[in-house]
Coordinates of C-alpha atoms in Angstrom, one line a residue:
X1 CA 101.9 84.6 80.0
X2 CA 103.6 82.0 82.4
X3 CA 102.5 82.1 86.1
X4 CA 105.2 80.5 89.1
X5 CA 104.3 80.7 92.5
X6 CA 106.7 82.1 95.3
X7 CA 105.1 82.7 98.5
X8 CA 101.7 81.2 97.7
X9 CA 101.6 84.4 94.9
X10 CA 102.2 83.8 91.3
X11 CA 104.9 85.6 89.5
X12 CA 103.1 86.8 86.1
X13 CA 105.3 87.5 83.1
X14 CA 104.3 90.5 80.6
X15 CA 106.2 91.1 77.7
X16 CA 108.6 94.4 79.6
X17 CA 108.8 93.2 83.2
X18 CA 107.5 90.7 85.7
X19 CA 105.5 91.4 88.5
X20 CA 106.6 89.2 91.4
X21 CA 106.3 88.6 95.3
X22 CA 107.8 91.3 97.3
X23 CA 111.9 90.8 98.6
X24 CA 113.4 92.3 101.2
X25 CA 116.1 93.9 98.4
X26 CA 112.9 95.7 97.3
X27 CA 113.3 98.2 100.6
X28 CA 115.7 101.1 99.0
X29 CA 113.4 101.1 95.5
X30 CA 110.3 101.3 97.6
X31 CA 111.3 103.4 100.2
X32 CA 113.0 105.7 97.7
X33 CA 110.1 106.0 95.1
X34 CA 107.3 106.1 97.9
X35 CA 109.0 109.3 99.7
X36 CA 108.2 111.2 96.4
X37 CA 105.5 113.3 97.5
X38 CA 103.7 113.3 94.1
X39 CA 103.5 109.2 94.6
X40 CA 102.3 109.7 97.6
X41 CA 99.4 112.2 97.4
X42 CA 98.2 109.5 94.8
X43 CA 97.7 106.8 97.5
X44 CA 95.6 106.4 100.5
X45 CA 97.7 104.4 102.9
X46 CA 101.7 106.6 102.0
X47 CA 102.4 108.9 104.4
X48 CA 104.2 112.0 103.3
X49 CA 106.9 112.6 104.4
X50 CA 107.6 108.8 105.2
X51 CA 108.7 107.7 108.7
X52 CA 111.3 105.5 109.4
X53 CA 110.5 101.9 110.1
X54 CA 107.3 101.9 107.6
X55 CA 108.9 100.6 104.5
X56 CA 110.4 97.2 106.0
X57 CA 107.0 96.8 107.7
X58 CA 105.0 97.0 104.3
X59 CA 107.7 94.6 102.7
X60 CA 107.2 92.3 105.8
X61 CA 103.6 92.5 105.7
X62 CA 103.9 91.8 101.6
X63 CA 105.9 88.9 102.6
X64 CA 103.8 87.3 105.6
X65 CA 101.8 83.7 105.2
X66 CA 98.6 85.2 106.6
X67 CA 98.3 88.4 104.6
X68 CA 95.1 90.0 103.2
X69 CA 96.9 91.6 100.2
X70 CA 98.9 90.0 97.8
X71 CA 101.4 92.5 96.3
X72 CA 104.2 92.7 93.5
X73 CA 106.8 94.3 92.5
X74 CA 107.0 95.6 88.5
X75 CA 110.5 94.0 88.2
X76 CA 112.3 95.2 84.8
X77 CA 115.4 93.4 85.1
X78 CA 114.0 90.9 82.4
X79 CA 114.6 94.4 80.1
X80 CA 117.6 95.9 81.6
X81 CA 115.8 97.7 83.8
X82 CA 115.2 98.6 87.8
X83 CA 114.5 95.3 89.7
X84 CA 111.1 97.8 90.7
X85 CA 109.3 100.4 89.3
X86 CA 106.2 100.3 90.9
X87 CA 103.8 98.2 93.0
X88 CA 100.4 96.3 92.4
X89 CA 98.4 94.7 94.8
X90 CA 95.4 92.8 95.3
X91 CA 93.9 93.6 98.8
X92 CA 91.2 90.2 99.4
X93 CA 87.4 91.0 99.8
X94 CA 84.6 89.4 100.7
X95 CA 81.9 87.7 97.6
X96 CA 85.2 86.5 96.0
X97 CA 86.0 90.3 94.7
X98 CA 89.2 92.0 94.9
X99 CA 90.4 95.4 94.9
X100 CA 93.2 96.4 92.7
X101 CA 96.0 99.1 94.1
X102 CA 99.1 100.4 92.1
X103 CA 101.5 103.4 91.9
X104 CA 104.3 103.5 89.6
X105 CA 107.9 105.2 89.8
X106 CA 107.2 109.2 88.7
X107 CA 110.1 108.4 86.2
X108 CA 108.0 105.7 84.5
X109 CA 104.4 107.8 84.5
X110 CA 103.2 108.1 80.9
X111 CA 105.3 104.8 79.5
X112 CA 102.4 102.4 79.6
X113 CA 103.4 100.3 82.8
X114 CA 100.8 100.9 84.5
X115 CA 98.2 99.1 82.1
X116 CA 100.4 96.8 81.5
X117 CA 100.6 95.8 85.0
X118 CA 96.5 96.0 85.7
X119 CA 96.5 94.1 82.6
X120 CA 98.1 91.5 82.9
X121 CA 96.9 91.2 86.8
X122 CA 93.5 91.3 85.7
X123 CA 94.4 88.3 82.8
X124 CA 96.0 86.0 85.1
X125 CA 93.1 86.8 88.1
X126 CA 95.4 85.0 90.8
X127 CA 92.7 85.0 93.1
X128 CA 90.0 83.5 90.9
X129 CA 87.8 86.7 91.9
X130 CA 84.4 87.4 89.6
X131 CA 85.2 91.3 90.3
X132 CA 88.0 92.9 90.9
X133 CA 87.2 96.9 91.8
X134 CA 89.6 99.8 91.7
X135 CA 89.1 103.5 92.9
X136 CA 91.2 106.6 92.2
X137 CA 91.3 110.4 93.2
X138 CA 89.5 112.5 90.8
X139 CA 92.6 114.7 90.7
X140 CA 94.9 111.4 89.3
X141 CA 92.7 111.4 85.7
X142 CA 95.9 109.3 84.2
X143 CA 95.2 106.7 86.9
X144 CA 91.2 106.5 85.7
X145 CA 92.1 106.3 82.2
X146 CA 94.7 102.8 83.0
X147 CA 91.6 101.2 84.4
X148 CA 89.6 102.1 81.5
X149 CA 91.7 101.1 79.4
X150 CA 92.0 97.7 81.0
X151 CA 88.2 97.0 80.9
X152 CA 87.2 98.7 84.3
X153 CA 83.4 100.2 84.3
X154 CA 82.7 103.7 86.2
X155 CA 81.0 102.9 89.4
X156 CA 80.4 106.5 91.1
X157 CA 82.1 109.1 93.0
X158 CA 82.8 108.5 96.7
X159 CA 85.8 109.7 98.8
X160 CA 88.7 108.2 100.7
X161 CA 90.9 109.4 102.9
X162 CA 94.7 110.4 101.9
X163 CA 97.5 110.1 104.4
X164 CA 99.8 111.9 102.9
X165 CA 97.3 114.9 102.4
X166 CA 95.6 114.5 105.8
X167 CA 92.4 114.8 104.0
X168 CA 89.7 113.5 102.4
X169 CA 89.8 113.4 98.4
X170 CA 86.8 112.7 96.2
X171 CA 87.5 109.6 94.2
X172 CA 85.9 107.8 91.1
X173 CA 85.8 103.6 91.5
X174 CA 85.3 101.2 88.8
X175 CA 84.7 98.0 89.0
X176 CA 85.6 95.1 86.6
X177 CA 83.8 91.4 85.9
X178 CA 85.3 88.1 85.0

């Protein structure tokens, strides 16, 4: 795994894409993957349908000197693929812990990128964090099995509210040491 830094955030390798800083190029993938509505309902923060004006502020925000998240981009073009697929993020916490956010392309679901992408996050621990945590609504069991597969213990239930569902959704969260 070799680790650059653009933006004060690494780019980590993996052995089918990179994940990288953000890029205002990244817009149209983003824009057009995040207005999916089955994406969507899988996040907390994505509004559904999207409103104009929010992708370029996330990318901005991404891109910003003082931000409290680092995110990537799942870049394939290393195998011939979309520059993105998905996103990860690390949003910064407080006792030098982390919590870990992703959603990947609905046309990529099932192909492994997902724990590939916690992975190798979680490997390279850009922010030096002792825990990293991760939580995921109980109807998304595909999302709870990439964090157990990536070493992530079961923590509890709780809830968190879902934008694009204007509700509130009962979510497991896991946690990770190390």
């Amino acid at each position: 795994m070799k680790l650059d830094t653009i933006i004060n955030q690494p780019v980590i390798e993996t052995d089918r894409f990179d994940l990288r800083p953000l890029r205002k190029s990244d817009m149209g993938l983003i824009e057009y993957y995040a207005s999916d509505e089955r994406v969507a309902r899988m996040t907390t923060s994505i509004p559904h349908p999207l409103p104009p004006g929010m992708t370029e502020a996330f990318v901005a925000r991404a891109m910003s000197d003082d931000r409290g998240e680092d995110i990537w981009a799942m870049d394939a073009t290393r195998d011939n693929g979309p520059e993105l697929i998905g996103v990860i993020s690390l949003k910064k916490m407080d006792r030098n812990q982390s919590e870990v956010g992703y959603w990947v392309a609905p046309i990529y679901w099932n192909t492994g990128i997902a724990s590939m992408a916690v992975e190798a996050l979680v490997n390279a621990n850009p922010m030096d964090n002792a825990t990293m945590f991760a939580s995921v609504f109980q109807d998304n069991p595909a999302s709870a099995r990439v964090l157990t597969h990536c070493g992530f213990q079961y923590l509890g239930d709780a809830e968190s509210y879902s934008v694009a569902r204007g509700a509130t959704v009962p979510t497991w969260t896991y946690s990770r040491k190390l």
